[in-house]
XYZ file of C-alpha atoms in Angstrom:
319
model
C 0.000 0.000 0.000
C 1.650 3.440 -0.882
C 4.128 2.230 -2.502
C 5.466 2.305 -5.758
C 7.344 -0.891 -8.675
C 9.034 0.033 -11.415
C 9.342 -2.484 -14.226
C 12.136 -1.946 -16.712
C 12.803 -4.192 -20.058
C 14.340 -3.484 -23.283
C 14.316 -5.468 -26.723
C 16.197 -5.787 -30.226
C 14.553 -4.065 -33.124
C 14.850 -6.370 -35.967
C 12.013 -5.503 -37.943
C 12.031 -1.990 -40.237
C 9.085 -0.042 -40.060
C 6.855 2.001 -38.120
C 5.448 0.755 -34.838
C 2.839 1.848 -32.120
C 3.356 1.353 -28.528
C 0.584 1.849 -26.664
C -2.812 2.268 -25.511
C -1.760 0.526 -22.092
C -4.121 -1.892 -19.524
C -2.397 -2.560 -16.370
C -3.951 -5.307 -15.012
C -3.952 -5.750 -10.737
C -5.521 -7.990 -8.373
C -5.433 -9.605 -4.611
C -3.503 -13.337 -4.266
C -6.909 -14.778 -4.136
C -8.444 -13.580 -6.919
C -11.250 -11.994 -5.173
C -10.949 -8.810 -6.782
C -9.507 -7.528 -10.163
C -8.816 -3.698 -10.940
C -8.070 -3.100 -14.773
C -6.411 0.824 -15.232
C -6.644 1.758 -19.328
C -4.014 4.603 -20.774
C -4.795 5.823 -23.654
C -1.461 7.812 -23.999
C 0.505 6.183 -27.242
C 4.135 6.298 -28.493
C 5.419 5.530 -32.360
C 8.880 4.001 -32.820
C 10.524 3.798 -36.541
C 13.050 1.442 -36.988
C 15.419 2.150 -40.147
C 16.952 -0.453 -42.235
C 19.902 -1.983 -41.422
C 23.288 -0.231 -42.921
C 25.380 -3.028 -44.441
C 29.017 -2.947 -46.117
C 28.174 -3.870 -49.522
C 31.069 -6.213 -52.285
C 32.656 -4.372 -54.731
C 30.272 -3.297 -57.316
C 32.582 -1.564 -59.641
C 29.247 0.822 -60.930
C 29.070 2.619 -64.364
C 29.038 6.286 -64.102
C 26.951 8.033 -66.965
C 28.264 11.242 -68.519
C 27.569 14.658 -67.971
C 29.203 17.996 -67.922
C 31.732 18.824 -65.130
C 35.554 18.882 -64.768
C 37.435 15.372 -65.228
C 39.155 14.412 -68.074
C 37.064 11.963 -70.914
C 37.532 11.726 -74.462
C 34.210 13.080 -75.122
C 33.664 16.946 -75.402
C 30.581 18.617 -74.068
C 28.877 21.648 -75.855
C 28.364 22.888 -72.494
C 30.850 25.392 -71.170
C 32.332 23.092 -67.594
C 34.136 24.890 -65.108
C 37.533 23.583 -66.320
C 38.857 23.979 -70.416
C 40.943 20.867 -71.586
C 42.320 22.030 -74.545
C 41.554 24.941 -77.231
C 41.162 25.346 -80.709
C 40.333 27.703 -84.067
C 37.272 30.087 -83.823
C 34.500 29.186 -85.861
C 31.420 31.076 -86.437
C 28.513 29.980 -84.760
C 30.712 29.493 -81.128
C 29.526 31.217 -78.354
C 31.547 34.667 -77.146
C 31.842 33.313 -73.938
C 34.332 30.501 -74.820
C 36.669 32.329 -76.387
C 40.309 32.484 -74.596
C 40.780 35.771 -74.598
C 44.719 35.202 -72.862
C 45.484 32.549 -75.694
C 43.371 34.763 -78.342
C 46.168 37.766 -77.589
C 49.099 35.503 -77.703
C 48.486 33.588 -80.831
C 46.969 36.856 -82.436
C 44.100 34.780 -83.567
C 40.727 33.705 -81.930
C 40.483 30.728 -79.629
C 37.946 28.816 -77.556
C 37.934 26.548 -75.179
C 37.201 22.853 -75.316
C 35.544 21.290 -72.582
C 35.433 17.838 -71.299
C 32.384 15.689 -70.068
C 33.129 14.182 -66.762
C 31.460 10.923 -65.116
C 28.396 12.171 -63.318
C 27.510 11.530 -59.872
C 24.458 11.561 -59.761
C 22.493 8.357 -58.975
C 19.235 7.012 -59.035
C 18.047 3.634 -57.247
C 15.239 1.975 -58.634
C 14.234 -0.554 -56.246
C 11.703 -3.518 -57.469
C 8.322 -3.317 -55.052
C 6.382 -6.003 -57.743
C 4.691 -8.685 -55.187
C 4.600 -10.973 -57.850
C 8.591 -11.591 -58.292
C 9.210 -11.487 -54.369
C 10.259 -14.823 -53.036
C 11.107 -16.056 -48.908
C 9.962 -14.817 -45.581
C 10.501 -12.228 -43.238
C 14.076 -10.997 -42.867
C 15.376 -13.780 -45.566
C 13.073 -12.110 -48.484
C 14.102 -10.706 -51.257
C 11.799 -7.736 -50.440
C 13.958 -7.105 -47.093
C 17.007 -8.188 -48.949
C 16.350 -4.875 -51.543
C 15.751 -2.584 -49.153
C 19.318 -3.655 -47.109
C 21.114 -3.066 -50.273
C 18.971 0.212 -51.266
C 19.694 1.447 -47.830
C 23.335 0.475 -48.327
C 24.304 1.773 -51.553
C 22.794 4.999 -50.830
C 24.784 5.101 -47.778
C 27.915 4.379 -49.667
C 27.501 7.017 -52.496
C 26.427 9.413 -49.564
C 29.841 8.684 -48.272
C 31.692 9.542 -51.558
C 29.608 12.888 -51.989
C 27.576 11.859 -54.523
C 23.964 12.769 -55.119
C 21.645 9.351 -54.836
C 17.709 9.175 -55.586
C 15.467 6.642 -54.825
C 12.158 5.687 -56.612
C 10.622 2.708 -55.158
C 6.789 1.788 -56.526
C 4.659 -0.405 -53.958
C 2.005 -0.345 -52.105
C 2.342 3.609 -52.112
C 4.709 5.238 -54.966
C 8.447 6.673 -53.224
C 10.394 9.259 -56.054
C 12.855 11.069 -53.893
C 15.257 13.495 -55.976
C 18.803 12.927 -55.842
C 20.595 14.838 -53.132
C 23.834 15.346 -51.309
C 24.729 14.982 -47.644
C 23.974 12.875 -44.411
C 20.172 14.814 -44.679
C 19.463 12.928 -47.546
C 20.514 9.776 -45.521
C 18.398 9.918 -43.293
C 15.579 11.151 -45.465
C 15.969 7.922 -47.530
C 15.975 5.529 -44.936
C 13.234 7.086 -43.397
C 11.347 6.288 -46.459
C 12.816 3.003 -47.168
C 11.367 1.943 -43.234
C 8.248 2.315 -44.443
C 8.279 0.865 -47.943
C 6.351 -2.562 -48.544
C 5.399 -4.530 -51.939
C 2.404 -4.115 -53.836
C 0.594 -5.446 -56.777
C 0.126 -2.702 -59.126
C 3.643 -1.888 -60.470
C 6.182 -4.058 -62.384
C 9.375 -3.438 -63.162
C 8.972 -3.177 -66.877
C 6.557 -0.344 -65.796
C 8.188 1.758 -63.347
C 11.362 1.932 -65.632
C 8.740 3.740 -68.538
C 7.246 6.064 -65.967
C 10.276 7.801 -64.205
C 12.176 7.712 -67.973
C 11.242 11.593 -69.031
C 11.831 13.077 -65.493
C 15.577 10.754 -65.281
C 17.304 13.842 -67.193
C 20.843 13.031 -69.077
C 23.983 11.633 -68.049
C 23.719 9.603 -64.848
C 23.645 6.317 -63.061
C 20.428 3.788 -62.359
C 20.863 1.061 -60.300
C 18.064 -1.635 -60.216
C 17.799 -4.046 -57.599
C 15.361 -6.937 -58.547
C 14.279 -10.233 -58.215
C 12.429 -11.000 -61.377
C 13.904 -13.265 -64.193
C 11.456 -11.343 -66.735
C 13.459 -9.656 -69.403
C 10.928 -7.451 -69.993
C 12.625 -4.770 -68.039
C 15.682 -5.297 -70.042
C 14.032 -3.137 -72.646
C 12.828 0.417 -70.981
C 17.290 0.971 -70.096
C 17.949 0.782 -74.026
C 16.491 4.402 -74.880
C 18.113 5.513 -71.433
C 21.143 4.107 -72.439
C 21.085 6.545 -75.545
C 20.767 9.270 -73.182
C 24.193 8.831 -71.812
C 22.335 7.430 -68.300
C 24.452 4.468 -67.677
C 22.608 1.333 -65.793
C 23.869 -1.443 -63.734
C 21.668 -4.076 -62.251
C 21.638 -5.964 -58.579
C 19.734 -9.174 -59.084
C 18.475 -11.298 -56.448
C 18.162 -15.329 -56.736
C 14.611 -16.158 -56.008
C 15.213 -19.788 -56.477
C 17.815 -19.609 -53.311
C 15.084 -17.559 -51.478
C 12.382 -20.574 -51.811
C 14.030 -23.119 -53.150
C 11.079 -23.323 -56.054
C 11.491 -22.699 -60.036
C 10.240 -19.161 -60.216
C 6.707 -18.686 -62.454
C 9.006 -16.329 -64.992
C 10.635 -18.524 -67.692
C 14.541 -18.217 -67.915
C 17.424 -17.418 -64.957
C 19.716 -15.447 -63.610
C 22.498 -16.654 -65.490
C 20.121 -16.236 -68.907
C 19.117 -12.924 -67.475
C 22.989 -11.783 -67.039
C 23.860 -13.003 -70.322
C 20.912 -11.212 -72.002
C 22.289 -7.768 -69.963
C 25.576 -8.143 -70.720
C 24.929 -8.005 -74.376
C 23.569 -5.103 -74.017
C 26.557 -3.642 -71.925
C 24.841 -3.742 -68.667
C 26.879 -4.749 -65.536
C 24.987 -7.135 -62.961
C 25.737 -8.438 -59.630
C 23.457 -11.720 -58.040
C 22.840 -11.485 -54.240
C 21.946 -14.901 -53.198
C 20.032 -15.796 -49.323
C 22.701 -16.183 -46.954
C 24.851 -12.904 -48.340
C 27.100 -12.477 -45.383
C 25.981 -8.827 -44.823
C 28.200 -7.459 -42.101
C 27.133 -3.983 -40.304
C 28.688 -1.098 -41.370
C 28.200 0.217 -37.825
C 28.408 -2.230 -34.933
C 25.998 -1.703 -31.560
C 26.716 -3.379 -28.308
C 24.113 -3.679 -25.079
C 24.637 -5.118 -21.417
C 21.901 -7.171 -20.180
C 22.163 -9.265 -17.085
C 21.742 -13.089 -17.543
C 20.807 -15.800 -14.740
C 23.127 -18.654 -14.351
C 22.611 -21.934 -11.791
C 26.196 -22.737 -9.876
C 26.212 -26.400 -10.330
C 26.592 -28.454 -7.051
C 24.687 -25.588 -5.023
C 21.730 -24.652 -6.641
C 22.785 -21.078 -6.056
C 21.446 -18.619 -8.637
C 23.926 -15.361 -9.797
C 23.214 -12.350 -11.594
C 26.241 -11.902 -14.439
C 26.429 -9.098 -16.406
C 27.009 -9.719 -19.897
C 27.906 -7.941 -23.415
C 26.282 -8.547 -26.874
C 26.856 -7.596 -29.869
C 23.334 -6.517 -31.535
């Protein structure tokens, strides 16, 4: 009577998404069950839990072109903010690009040349279909995708370079590429809450985001389906100078079942490769390791042999 308990316990989050803790029913009562007292709170909490962060295998991505200051072999008829080389004045070239230093020395009008550099720039187009996903829970292909969406944009993040994300499901995520840990955090946050739906295939996503993809950049897809289909939307990106590379995951190794899509992954990396497409295969089982590593101290119960004595120990985990 009077008095107060406290109850304390903690947990591991292994599930992404958003979660609701709360209404509350504390539930009290006498040893002899002659009375019960039920007290109701209606106060509520939310939780998200992000994706886990993973260190990803070298996947040696294609950069598309675009203007900007590193040396290629193509030239760009966009004045860059660095000039690799000059030549003759013809008419029809912009005032602006004329050398006016060079110009005085050689006593004859130059401009300047400019290169086209690799552009940084990346989109991630991650595969929401329902009807390609294969396995359960944390060893799906639909969790699998989201690890290496989360990862890769992480990882580009990291080597300043603008990422995107455009993942169709069960509700339609087109975030613009942007620089800096912001944008991290922004696409995680939306990757938490992504989940498959039924309306959006591959094949289809690729034709809708084409005219708002610009020039002169890289596309990732990550995807489970053996469907060439998709194959064909990239070919007319691939003209704009937006270079692709594709993550593919192995359904069969997911559920151990022939897929309902004809062909495999090996078929399906032949049929990209011809077309100049890198891939990569993620199978079940990847060895993902944490990019960052948490540790927690929980106290276990142990039983001394002999006595029957119990001990508290105190003991660290990695989580």
């Amino acid at each position: 009577a009077y008095g107060s308990r406290h109850w304390h316990t903690q947990g591991v989050c292994r599930r992404r998404g958003l979660f609701t803790l709360g209404p509350w029913e504390l539930h009290m009562g006498d040893p002899f069950g002659l009375f019960r007292v039920i007290h109701r709170y209606s106060d509520t909490r939310t939780l998200l839990v992000y994706p886990r962060v993973m260190h990803l295998p070298s996947l040696n991505l294609p950069r598309g072109a675009a203007p900007g200051t590193s040396r290629t072999s193509q030239r760009s008829v966009e004045p860059t903010v660095a000039a690799s080389s000059v030549r003759d004045y013809v008419p029809g070239d912009a005032l602006r690009r004329i050398h006016w230093r060079i110009t005085a020395h050689r006593d004859s009008l130059m401009v300047r040349e400019f290169d086209m550099e690799p552009s940084g720039n990346l989109w991630i187009v991650l595969d929401l279909d329902r009807r390609v996903q294969a396995g359960e829970g944390q060893e799906s292909t639909e969790e699998y995708g989201v690890i290496l969406a989360a990862s890769l944009a992480a990882e580009m993040l990291r080597q300043n370079r603008a990422v995107g994300l455009v993942a169709f499901g069960q509700e339609p995520v087109f975030a613009l590429p942007q620089r800096g840990q912001a944008q991290l955090w922004r696409l995680l946050h939306l990757l938490a809450g992504v989940s498959v739906g039924p309306d959006w295939p591959l094949a289809r996503v690729l034709e809708e985001i084409s005219p708002t993809l610009g020039r002169g950049l890289t596309l990732v897809v990550i995807t489970p389906s053996l469907n060439p289909d998709w194959i064909t939307p990239l070919l007319p990106l691939m003209r704009r100078g937006i270079a692709p590379a594709a993550i593919l995951l192995d359904r069969v190794s997911f559920d151990g079942r022939e897929a309902d899509e004809p062909g495999s992954v090996t078929a399906l990396r032949g049929l990209l490769a011809e077309q100049g497409v890198p891939s990569h295969v993620i199978r079940k089982g990847f060895p993902f390791r944490p990019l960052v590593r948490y540790k927690r101290r929980r106290v276990v119960y142990k039983v001394l042999r002999g006595t029957g004595r119990v001990v508290a120990m105190e003991v660290e985990e990695e989580v």
